[in-house]
Structure formats: structure tokens, C-alpha cells
Coordinates of C-alpha atoms in Angstrom, one line a residue:
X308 CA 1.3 4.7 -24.8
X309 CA 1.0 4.6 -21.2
X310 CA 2.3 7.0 -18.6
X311 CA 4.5 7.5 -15.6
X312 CA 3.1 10.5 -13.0
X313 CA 3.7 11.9 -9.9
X314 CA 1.3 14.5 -7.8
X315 CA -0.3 15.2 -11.6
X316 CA 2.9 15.9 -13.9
X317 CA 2.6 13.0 -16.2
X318 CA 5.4 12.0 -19.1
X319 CA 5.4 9.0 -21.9
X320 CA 6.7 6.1 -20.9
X321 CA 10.0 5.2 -22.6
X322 CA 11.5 1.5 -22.2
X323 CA 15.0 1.3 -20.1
X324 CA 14.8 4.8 -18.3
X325 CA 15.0 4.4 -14.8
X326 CA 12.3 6.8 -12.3
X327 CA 15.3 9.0 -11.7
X328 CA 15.7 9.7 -15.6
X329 CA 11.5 10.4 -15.5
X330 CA 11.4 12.4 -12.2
X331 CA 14.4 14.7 -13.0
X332 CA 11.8 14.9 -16.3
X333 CA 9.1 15.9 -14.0
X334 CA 11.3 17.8 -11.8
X335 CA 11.2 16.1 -9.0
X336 CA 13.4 15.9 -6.2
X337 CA 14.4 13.1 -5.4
X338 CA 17.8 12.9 -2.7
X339 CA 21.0 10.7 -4.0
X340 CA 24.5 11.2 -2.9
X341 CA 26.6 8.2 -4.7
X342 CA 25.9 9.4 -8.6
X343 CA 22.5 7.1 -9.3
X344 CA 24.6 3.8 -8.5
X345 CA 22.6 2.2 -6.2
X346 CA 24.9 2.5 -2.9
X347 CA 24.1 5.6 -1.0
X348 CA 20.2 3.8 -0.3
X349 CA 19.0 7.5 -0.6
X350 CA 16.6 7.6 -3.3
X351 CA 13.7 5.4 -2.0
X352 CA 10.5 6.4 -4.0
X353 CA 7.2 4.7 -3.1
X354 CA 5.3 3.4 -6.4
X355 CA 2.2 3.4 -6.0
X356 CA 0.7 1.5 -9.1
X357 CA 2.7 0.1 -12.1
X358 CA 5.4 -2.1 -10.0
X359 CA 4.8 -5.1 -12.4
X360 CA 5.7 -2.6 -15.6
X361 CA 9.8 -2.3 -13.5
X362 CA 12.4 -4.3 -13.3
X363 CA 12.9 -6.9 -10.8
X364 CA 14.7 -5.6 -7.4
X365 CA 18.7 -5.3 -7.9
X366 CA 21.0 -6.8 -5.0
X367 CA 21.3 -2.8 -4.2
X368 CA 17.7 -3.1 -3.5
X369 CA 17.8 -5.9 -1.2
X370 CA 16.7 -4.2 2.2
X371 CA 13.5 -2.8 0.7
X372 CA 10.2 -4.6 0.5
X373 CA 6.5 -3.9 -0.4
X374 CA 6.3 -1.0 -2.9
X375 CA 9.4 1.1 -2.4
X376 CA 12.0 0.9 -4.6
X377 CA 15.4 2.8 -5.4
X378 CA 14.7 5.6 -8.0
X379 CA 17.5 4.5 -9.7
X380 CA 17.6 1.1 -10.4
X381 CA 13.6 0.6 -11.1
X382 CA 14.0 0.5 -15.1
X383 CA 10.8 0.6 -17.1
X384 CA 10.2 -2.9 -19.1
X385 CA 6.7 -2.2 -20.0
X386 CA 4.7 0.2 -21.8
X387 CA 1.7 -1.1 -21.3
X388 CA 1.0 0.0 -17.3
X389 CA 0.5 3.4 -16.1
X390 CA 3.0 4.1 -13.2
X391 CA 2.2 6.3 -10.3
X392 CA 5.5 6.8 -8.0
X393 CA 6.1 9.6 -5.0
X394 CA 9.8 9.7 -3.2
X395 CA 9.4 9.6 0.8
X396 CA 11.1 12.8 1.7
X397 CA 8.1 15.1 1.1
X398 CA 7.6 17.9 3.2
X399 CA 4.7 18.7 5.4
X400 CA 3.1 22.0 5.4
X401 CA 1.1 22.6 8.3
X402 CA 3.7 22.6 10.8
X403 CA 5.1 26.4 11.7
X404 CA 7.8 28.0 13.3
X405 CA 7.6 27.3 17.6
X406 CA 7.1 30.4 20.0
X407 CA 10.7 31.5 21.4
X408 CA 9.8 31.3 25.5
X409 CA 10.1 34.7 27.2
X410 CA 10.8 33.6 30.4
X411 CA 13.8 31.1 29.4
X412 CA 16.4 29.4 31.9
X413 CA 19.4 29.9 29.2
X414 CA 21.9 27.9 30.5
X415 CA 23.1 26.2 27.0
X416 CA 26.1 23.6 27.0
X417 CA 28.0 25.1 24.6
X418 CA 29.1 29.0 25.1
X419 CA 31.7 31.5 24.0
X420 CA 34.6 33.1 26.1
X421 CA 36.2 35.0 23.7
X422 CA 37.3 33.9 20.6
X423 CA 37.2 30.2 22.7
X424 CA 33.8 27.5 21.8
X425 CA 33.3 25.6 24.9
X426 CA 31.5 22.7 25.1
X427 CA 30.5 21.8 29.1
X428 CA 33.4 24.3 29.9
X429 CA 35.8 22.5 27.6
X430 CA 37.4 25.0 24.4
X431 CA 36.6 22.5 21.7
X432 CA 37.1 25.3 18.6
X433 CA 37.2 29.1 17.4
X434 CA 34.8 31.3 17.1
X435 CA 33.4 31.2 13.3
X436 CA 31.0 34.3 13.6
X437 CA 27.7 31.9 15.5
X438 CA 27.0 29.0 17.3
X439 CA 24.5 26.9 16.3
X440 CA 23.0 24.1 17.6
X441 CA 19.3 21.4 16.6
X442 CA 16.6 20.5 18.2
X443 CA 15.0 17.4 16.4
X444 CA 11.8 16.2 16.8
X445 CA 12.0 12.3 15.5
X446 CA 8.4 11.4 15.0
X447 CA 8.2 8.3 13.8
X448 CA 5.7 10.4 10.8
X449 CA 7.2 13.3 10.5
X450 CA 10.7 14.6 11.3
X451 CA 11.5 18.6 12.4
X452 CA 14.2 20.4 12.6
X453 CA 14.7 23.3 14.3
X454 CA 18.0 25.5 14.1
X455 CA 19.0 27.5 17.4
X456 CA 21.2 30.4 17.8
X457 CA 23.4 29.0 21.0
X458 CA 24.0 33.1 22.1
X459 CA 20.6 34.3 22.2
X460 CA 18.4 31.4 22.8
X461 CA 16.3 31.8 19.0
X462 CA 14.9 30.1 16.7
X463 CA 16.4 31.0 13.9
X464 CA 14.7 28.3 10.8
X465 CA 12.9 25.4 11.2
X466 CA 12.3 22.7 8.5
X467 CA 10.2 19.4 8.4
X468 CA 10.0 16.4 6.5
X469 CA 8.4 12.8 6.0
X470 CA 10.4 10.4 8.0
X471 CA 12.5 8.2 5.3
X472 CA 12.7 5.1 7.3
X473 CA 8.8 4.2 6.0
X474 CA 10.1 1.7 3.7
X475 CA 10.7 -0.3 6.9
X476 CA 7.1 -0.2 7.8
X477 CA 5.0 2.7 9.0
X478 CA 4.5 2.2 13.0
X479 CA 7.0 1.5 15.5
X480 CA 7.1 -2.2 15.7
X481 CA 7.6 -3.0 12.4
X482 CA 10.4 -1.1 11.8
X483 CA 11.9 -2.8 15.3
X484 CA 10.9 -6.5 13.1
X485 CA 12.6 -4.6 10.3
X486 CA 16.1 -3.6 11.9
X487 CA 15.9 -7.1 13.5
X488 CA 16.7 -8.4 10.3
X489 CA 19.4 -8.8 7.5
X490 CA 19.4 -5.2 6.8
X491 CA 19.7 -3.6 10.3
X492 CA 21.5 -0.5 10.2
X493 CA 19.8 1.0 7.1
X494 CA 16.8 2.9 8.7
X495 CA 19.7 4.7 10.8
X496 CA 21.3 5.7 8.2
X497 CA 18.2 7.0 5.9
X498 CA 17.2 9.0 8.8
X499 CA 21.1 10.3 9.5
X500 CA 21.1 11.1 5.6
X501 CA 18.4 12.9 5.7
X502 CA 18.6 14.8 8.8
X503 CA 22.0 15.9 7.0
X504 CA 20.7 17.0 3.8
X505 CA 18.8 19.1 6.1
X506 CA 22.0 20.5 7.7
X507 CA 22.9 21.4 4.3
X508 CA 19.7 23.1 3.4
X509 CA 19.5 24.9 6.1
X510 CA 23.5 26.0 6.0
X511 CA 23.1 27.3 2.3
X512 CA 19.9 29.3 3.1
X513 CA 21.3 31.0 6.4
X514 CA 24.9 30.9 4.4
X515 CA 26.8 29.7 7.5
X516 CA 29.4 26.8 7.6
X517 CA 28.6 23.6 9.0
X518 CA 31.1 23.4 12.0
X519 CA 29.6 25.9 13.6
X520 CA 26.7 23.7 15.0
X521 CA 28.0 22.0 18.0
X522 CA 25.4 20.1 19.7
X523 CA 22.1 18.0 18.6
X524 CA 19.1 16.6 21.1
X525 CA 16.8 14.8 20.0
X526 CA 13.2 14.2 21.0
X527 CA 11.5 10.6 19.8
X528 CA 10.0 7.8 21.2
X529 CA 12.1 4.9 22.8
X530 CA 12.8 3.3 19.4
X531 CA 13.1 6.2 17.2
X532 CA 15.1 7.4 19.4
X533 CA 17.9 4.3 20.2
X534 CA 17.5 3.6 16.3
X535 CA 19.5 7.5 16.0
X536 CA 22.1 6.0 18.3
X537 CA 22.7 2.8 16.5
X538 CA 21.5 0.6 19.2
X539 CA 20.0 -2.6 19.4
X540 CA 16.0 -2.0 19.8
X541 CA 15.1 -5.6 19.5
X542 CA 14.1 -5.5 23.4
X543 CA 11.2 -3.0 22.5
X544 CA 9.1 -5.3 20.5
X545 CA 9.1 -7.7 23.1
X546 CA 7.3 -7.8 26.7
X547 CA 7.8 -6.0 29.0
X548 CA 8.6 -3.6 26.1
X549 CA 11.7 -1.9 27.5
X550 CA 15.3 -0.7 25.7
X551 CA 18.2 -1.9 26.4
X552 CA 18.9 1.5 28.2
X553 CA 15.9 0.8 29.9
X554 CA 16.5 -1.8 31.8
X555 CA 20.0 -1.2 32.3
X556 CA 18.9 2.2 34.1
X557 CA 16.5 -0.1 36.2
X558 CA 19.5 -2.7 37.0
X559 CA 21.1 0.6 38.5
X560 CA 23.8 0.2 35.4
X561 CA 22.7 4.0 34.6
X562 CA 21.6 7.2 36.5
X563 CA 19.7 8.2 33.7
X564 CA 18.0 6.8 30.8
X565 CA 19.5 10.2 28.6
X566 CA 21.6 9.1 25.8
X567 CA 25.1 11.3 24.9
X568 CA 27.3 10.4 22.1
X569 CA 29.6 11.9 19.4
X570 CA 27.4 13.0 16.7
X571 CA 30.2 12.5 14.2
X572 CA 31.2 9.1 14.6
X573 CA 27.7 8.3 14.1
X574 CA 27.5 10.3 10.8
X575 CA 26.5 13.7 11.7
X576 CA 28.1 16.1 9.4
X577 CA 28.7 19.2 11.9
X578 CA 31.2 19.8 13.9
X579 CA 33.9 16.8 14.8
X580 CA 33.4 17.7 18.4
X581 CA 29.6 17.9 18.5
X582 CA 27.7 16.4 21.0
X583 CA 24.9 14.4 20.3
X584 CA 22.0 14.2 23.5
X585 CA 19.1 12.0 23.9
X586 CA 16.6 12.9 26.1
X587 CA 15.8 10.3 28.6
X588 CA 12.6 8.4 28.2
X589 CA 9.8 7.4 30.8
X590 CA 8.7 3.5 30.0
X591 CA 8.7 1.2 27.6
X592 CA 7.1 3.0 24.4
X593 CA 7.0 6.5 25.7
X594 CA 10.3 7.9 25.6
X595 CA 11.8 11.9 25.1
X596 CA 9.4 13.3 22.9
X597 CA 6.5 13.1 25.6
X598 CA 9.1 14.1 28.3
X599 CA 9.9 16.9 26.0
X600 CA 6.5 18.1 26.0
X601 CA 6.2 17.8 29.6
X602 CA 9.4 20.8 29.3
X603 CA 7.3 23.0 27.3
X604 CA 4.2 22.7 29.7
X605 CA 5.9 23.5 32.8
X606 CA 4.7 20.1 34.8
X607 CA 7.3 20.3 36.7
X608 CA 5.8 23.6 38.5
X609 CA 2.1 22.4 38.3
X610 CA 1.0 21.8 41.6
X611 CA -2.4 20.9 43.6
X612 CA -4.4 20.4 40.3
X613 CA -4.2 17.7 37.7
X614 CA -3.3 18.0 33.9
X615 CA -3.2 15.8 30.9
X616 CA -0.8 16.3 27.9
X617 CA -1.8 14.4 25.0
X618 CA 0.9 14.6 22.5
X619 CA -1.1 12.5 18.9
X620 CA 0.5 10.8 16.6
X621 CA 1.2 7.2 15.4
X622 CA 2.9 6.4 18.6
X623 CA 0.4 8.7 21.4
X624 CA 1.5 9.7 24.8
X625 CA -0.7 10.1 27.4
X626 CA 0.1 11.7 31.1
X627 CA -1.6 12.7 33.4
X628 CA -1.3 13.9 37.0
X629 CA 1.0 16.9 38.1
X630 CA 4.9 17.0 39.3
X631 CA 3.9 15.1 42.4
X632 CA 2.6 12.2 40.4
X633 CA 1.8 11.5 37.2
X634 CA 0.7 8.3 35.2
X635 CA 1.8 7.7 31.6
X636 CA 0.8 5.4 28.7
X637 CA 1.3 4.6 25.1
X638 CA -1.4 4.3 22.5
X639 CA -0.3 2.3 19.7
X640 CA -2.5 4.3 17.7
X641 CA -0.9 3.6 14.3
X642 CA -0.5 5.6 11.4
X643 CA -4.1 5.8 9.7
X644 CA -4.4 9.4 11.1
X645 CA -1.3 10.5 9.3
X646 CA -1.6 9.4 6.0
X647 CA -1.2 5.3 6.3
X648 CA -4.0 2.5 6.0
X649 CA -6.6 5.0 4.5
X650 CA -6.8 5.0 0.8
X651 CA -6.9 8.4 0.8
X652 CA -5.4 9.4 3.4
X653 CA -2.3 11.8 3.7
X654 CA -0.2 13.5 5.9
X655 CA -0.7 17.3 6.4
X656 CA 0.9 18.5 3.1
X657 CA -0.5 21.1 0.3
X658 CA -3.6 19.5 -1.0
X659 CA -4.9 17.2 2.2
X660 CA -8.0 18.3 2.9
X661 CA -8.2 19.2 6.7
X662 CA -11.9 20.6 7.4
X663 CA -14.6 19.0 6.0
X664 CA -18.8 19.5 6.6
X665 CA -21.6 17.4 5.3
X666 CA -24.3 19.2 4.0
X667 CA -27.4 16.8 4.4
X668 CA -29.4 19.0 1.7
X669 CA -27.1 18.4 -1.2
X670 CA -25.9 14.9 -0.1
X671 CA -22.1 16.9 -0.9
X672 CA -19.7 17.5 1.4
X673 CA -17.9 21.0 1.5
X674 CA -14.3 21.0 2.6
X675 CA -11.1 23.5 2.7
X676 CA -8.0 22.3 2.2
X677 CA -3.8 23.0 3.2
X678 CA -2.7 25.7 1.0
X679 CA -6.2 26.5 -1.2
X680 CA -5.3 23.4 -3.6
X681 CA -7.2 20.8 -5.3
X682 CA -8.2 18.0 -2.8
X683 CA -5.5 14.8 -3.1
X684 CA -6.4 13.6 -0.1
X685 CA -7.9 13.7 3.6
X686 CA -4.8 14.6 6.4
X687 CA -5.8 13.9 10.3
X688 CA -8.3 16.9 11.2
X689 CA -10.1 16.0 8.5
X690 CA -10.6 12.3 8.5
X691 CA -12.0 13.7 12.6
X692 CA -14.3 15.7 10.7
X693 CA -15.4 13.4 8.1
X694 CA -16.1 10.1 10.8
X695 CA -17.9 13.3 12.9
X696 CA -20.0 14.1 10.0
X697 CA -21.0 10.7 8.9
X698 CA -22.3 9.7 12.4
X699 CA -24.0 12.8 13.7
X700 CA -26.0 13.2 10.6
X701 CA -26.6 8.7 10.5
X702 CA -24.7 8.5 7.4
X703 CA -22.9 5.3 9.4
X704 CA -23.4 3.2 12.2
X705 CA -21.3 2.6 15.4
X706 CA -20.2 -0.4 13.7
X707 CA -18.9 1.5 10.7
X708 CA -21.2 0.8 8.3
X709 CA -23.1 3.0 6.1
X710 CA -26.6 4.5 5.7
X711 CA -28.6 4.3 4.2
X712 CA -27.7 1.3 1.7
X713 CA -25.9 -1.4 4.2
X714 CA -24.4 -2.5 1.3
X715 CA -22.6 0.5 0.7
X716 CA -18.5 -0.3 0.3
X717 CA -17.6 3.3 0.2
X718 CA -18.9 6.8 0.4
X719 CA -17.6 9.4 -2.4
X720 CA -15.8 12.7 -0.5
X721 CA -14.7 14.4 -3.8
X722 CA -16.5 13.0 -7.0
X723 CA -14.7 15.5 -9.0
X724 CA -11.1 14.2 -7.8
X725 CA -12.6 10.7 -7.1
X726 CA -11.7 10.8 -3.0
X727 CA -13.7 7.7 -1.4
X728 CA -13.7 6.8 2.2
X729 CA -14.3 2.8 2.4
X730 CA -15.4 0.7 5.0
X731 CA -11.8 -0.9 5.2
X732 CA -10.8 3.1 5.9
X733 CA -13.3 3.6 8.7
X734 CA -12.2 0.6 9.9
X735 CA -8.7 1.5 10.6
X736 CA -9.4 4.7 11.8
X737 CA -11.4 3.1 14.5
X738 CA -8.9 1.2 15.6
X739 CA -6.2 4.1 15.9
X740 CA -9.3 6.1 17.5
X741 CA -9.8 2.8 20.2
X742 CA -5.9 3.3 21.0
X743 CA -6.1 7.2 21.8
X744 CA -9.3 6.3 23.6
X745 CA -7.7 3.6 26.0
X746 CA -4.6 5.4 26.7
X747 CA -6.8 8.4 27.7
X748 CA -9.2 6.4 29.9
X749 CA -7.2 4.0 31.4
X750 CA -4.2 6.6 32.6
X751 CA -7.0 8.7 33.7
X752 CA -8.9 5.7 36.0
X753 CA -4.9 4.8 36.7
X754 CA -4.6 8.0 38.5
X755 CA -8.1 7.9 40.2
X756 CA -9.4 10.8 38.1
X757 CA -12.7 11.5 35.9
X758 CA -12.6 14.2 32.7
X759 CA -13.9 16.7 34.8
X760 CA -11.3 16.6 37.7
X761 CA -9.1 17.4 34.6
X762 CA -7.9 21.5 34.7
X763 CA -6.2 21.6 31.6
X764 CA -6.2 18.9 28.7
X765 CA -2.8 19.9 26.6
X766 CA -3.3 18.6 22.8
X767 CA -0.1 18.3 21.1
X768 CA 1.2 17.2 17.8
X769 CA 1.7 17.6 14.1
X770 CA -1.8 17.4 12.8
X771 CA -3.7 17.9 16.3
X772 CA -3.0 22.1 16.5
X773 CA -5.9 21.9 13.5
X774 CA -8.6 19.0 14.8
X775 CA -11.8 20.4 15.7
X776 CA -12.1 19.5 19.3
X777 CA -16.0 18.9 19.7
X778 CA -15.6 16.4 17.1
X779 CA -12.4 14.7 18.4
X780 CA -14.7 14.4 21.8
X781 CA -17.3 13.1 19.9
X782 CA -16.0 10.5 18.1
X783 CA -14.0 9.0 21.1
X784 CA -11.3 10.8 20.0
X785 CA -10.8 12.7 23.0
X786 CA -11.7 12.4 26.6
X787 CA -15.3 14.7 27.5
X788 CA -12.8 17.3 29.0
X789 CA -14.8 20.7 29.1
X790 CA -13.7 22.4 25.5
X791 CA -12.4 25.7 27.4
X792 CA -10.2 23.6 29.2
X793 CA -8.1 21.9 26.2
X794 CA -5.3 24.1 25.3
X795 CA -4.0 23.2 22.0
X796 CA 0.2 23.6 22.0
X797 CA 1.5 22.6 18.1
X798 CA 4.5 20.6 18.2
X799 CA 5.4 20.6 22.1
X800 CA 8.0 18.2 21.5
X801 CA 10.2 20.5 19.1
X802 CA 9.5 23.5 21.4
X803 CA 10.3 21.4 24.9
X804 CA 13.3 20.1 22.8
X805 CA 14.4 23.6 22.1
X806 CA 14.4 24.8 25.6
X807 CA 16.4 21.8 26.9
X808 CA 19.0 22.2 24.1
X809 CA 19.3 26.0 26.1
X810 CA 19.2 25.2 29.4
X811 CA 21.5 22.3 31.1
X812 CA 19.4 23.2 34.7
X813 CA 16.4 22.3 32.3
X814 CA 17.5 18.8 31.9
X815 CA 18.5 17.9 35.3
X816 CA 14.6 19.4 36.2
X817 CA 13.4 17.0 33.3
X818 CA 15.4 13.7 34.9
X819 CA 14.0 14.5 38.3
X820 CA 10.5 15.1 37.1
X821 CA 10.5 11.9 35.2
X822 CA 11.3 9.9 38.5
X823 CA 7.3 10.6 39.5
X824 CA 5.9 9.2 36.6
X825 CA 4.4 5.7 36.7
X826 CA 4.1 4.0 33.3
X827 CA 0.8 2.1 32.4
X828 CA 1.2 -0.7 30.2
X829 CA -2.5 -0.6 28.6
X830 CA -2.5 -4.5 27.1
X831 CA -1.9 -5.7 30.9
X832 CA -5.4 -4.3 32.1
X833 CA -7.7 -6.9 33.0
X834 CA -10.4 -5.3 30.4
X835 CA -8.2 -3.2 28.1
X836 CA -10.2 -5.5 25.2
X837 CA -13.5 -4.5 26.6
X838 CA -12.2 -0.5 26.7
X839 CA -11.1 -1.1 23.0
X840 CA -13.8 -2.2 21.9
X841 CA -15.8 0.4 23.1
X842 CA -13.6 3.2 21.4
X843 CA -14.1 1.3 17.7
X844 CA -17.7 2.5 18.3
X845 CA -16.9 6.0 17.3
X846 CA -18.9 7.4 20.3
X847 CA -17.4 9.5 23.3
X848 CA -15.8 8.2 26.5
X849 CA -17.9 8.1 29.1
X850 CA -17.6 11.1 31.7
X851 CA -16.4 8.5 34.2
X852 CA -13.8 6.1 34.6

């Protein structure tokens, strides 16, 4: 009889049991809310072989498409099929807990006089022993949550998880397609679900009540962000690639492209007077979470030198310049660095393998992976490492093709836990490469400067705190910025989030800082194809622009 598995706990099959019934067997958890009927849409699992052995899609199911299904309505009909499922809330493991700022302008919105809670000098409850508040980082990936003691300005937990809405596709403009559709509405509320279920995780470990958190800022991109809110993103997708708060901030409808709404109405489980803040977004794709790393740098007091924050992930944001001027862009790099397109690719969880060396002797490859386990998979850093490897020692041509048989379809990583990388892989991660590559080189030529002009080259996100920089430079990965200069800073976005959720001075600073910036819509340059083709070589930028 065949088998059912998930991350290598395996059970029998066993006709009409749904995956719920197997992966409460396997003891996996797997979020619901509504009692396994179908309606609370939380229990998305991704199944990754077998789908022919389920049921067809019930009319609960209608919003998903591809290979996602709800856990509990995919009942087993065959036998015959091995079935291979994971759910999408899985946890990645390399993020850690952000640096709490010495030097902090605390200046929160919410403070205490008394026993009075004030919200922008307005009592909106009584003191319940703290005051909380979140900082979210919505990556578009991976989601993080950081809880914030409102008195003294810490970090008291931080959690993060994979970003639910996948099953609506895995970059930006297909979930915008997506919500344009018969089923818009239901990637805001996965990711309000979840971001609750978070609430509640992190109110049973730190055993304090949920009322007690009374405001929430998010940083995301421009869609990520307005999907939170419940607005209409449709204007995104299409040129000139601008939200609806956008342009009515540019039609002088707005002073500021910040978003502020109750966080209740739209589903929030805190407080019923919490506020819910957006921060406001520079152009088009590039939206709060690059302006919130641009918090946690300082720009705004960098002065008579020029920096460039490079903030990776499936949507990367590029600036460059210094608080007198700046130039931004957006890299549609995709998600085949965090665990989509490449068959073996993963996110940064337990198990991804995240340094890897060829050793030309054996023909093997040595690696290490997250959390000492057996290899399931290659995460960001280490698909760097791997392209690196392969072209510095010939084992693959510009073109992506491998040496020496040019025949060869794949190359075996792992033999033992039967890892490949395929020509299809390296051909994705080319592309995503060519998008950090052109975002890099054509703000820098925007601005009129060459990688050596560049002081300090800031390297934030998820996965990027672990990439080996010499081999992100060599690849094209990177611009040829002198290594000593690149100053690697985690998740900026959470920790520029966090300070702005402290400091109301902060955020004024931020909206006047973002009034300098000049956005650079990459397709519109007269060679952008020539630049992109040049960064699918795998080969660095050139030292001038």
C-alpha cells in the first residue's frame, strides 16, 4: 500500500480520510478555526505529489488553484499514489531577534498617565499591567512579528512565519491577477488569520491578554501592504505601476502616502481601539518596507557621502544616494532565491542547506546546513554559493550550462538525499540574479555614481545576513563594492519598523525623507534588456556604470 508523508513521517494510506485526519496522525500542525468544515479557508496545505490520488476540489475550495488544497476537504480516493503534502505556515529559522537601538527617539503613540491608556493623547482604556504594541514586517516570503513593550521601547518576542497568501501565486503580480478575481478578499484574510494566530501565540507564551496591544505598523511593499488594508491593488499591476494611494497622494488628494485605520474592523483581534499604521511608500513597487530600512540606517543624517541599502528578497529594493537625494528601484527579482522555481530550493528553515563548497578532487560537494540536519534542500546563501562554485571551478558556462558533458540536465548536490540542481534551476536563478543586478546598476548610473564612489553598501533581508559576499559579487549578485564596505543589517525592515512604532518624531523624519527620493522605473530604460541580459551571465557588474 502506498503512503502519505510530510518532511519524512510517512503513514499508510487509508481510503476516505482527509489530510487533516493523516497530519493530526503525523502530528502536524496544520491552523483551522471553523471545526474542519471548509469555511475558515485556514488550512491550505501544498501537495506536492499524489493530487490525482484526492478528491476533486469542493465549492469551499474554489479560490485555490495549482497544488494547494484545503487539508480538510482533500479525501484520499486512491491507494495506489504516494502523496507528499506540506501546510504553508512553516516557520523560518534563520531569522533572530533585532538589536534594541541605544540611542532611541521614544516618542510612542500610545502612553500611560496613570491608570489612563492614551492613544495620540486620547484615554482609549485602563491600564491592564503593559502596553503592547507590533511591528510587522509583511514580506511577500516571509512574514515577522515583532512584539514591543510600549513603556520601555523593547523587544520583548519576535516570531516568523511563511506568508499564507502563496496559494495565490508566489511574487507580487500574481497575487495582484489573483485578488483581481472572483475570490478577492481571501489573501487578506489568510494573512489577517495568521497574523492573529500569531497574537495568540505570542499572548499564551508571555501570558498577557490581548487588549493590551494597542497599535500595529506594518512594513511591506506597495501591494502587500494595501492587500493588509483591504484595498483595491489592481492599479499596481498595471503601468505606471502606482496604488491607488499613490496617485491619489500625487493628485494632492493626500499629504502622505501612510495608511491609518482601525485594526479591528479589519479583523485584528487586539484591542477595539487599536490603531492600525501603514508606513508610507516611495514609488510604484517599492513601498514601507524599503522606507523602513532607510529608519534603521539613519539616511536621514547621512550627509556628503553616498550609500546604498539593498534590502533582497522576491520583491528587491534598491536606494541609493544620501538624505539630500536618493534614487530608488524595484527588482522584480522573484522568488527562486527563497524557496520558489528551484526544485530544490527552500526557504531558510531547519534542513536548507545554506553554505556549500565544491571540492574539485572528489567531484563532491561539502555543505553545512540550518540547524545541523539532514540536507532537504538549498535556501538563498546557498544556491549563491552553489552558482559561485560551479562557475569558478568551470563546472558551467555563462550560459548556464554544464561542464563537462553539455548534455548534462542536472548536477547531483546531495546523492545521498537525491538534491539535484537542473538547468531549468540555474536558469531561474539567473533571471532573479539579472533583476538584483539591474536594479543595482541602473539606480547607481541614475544617480551618476560608480561601485567605488559607494561608502557603505547596507545588505538587508531574510536570507542575505548569511550570503557570502565575494560570491554574491561574483556572480552578479552584487555590485563590485569593496567587501569592507558592505555592512550586512538582518531584517532592517522589522528593526526600522520597530523604531517607528516608538517614535511619532520618527515618522514625520521618515515622510520628509521620502520626499528626496526619485523612483526608477527599470523596464523604461532605453537598454534595461541589454543590462538584463548581461546579469543572466552569472559574471560581476562591471566596476562602471
Amino acid at each position: 500500500m502506498s503512503t502519505i508523508s510530510h518532511d519524512g513521517r510517512v503513514q499508510p494510506l487509508e481510503l476516505g480520510k482527509t489530510v487533516f485526519d493523516f497530519a493530526d496522525g503525523l502530528a502536524v500542525e496544520v491552523p483551522t478555526s471553523c471545526g474542519r468544515n471548509g469555511k475558515c479557508h485556514e488550512c491550505v496545505v501544498e501537495i506536492t505529489a499524489g493530487m490525482e490520488s484526492l478528491s476533486p476540489l469542493s465549492e469551499f475550495e474554489s479560490f485555490l488553484r495549482d497544488s494547494y488544497r484545503l487539508a480538510c476537504q482533500a479525501v484520499v480516493e486512491r491507494v495506489d499514489r504516494e502523496i507528499h503534502f506540506k501546510p504553508l505556515r512553516r516557520q523560518p529559522k534563520i531569522l533572530t531577534l533585532g538589536q534594541n537601538k541605544i540611542h532611541l527617539d521614544f516618542d510612542p503613540m500610545v502612553t500611560r498617565q496613570g491608570l489612563d491608556v492614551l492613544y495620540d493623547g486620547k484615554v482609549i482604556d485602563q491600564y491592564r499591567g503593559c502596553l503592547y504594541g507590533l511591528a510587522i514586517d509583511l514580506g511577500t516570503t516571509t512574514v515577522v512579528v515583532d512584539l514591543v513593550n510600549l513603556e520601555t521601547g523593547n523587544s520583548v518576542d519576535r516570531l516568523s512565519f511563511e506568508n499564507p497568501q502563496r496559494f495565490g501565486g508566489s511574487d507580487v503580480m500574481h497575487r495582484i491577477s489573483y485578488d483581481g478575481g472572483p475570490h478577492r478578499g481571501e489573501l487578506q484574510k489568510a494573512i489577517v488569520t495568521a497574523i492573529n494566530r500569531s497574537i495568540r501565540t505570542l499572548s499564551r507564551a508571555r501570558k498577557f491578554p490581548r487588549r493590551t496591544i494597542y497599535e500595529i505598523i506594518v512594513a511591506g511593499n506597495s501591494s502587500m501592504r494595501d492587500l493588509l488594508f483591504g484595498l483595491d491593488i489592481q492599479s499596481i499591476g498595471q503601468k505606471p505601476y502606482k496604488s491607488k494611494i499613490e496617485h491619489e497622494y500625487l493628485e494632492g488628494k493626500r499629504i502622505s502616502t501612510e495608511l491609518i485605520a482601525s485594526a479591528w474592523e479589519l479583523g485584528f483581534r487586539a484591542h477595539r481601539e487599536t490603531r492600525l499604521y501603514g508606513l508610507p511608500l516611495i514609488g510604484s513597487h517599492v513601498g514601507g518596507d524599503a522606507a523602513a530600512c532607510l529608519t534603521a540606517i539613519d539616511m536621514a543624517t547621512v550627509e556628503g557621502e553616498v550609500v546604498m541599502m539593498v534590502d533582497v528578497g522576491t520583491n528587491t529594493e534598491v536606494v541609493i544616494g544620501n538624505a539630500k537625494r536618493m534614487f530608488a528601484a524595484s527588482c522584480p527579482a522573484g522568488p527562486a532565491f527563497e524557496g520558489g522555481l528551484v526544485n530544490y530550493g527552500m526557504p531558510g528553515y531547519e534542513g536548507a542547506i545554506d553554505s556549500i563548497k565544491f571540492c574539485p578532487e572528489s567531484g563532491n560537494f561539502d555543505y553545512t546546513t540550518i540547524g545541523d540536519l539532514p540536507p532537504e534542500g538549498l535556501c538563498g546563501s546557498g544556491l549563491i554559493d552553489l552558482i559561485s562554485e560551479l562557475r569558478r571551478h568551470g563546472r558551467m558556462t555563462p550560459k548556464g550550462v554544464f561542464q563537462p558533458d553539455n548534455k548534462q540536465s542536472e548536477i547531483v548536490v546531495v546523492p545521498e538525499n537525491g538534491i539535484t540542481f537542473s538547468r531549468a534551476d540555474g536558469s531561474a536563478l539567473a533571471q532573479a540574479t539579472a533583476a538584483n543586478y539591474c536594479g543595482q546598476f541602473i539606480a547607481m548610473r541614475s544617480y551618476g555614481a560608480i561601485p567605488e564612489d559607494i561608502s557603505r553598501l547596507y545588505l538587508a533581508g531574510g536570507f542575505a545576513n548569511y550570503v557570502d559576499v565575494s560570491h554574491a559579487i561574483e556572480i552578479g549578485f552584487l555590485a563590485p563594492v569593496p567587501i569592507e564596505r558592505v555592512v550586512k543589517i538582518g531584517n532592517a525592515s522589522i528593526d526600522g519598523a520597530r523604531e517607528l512604532l516608538l517614535s511619532r518624531r520618527q515618522r514625520k523624519k521618515l515622510n520628509e525623507l521620502i520626499k528626496n527620493i526619485k523612483h526608477v522605473e527599470l523596464e523604461s530604460t532605453p537598454d534595461f534588456f541589454d543590462i538584463f541580459v548581461e546579469g543572466c551571465q552569472f559574471t560581476p557588474m562591471p566596476s562602471h556604470t
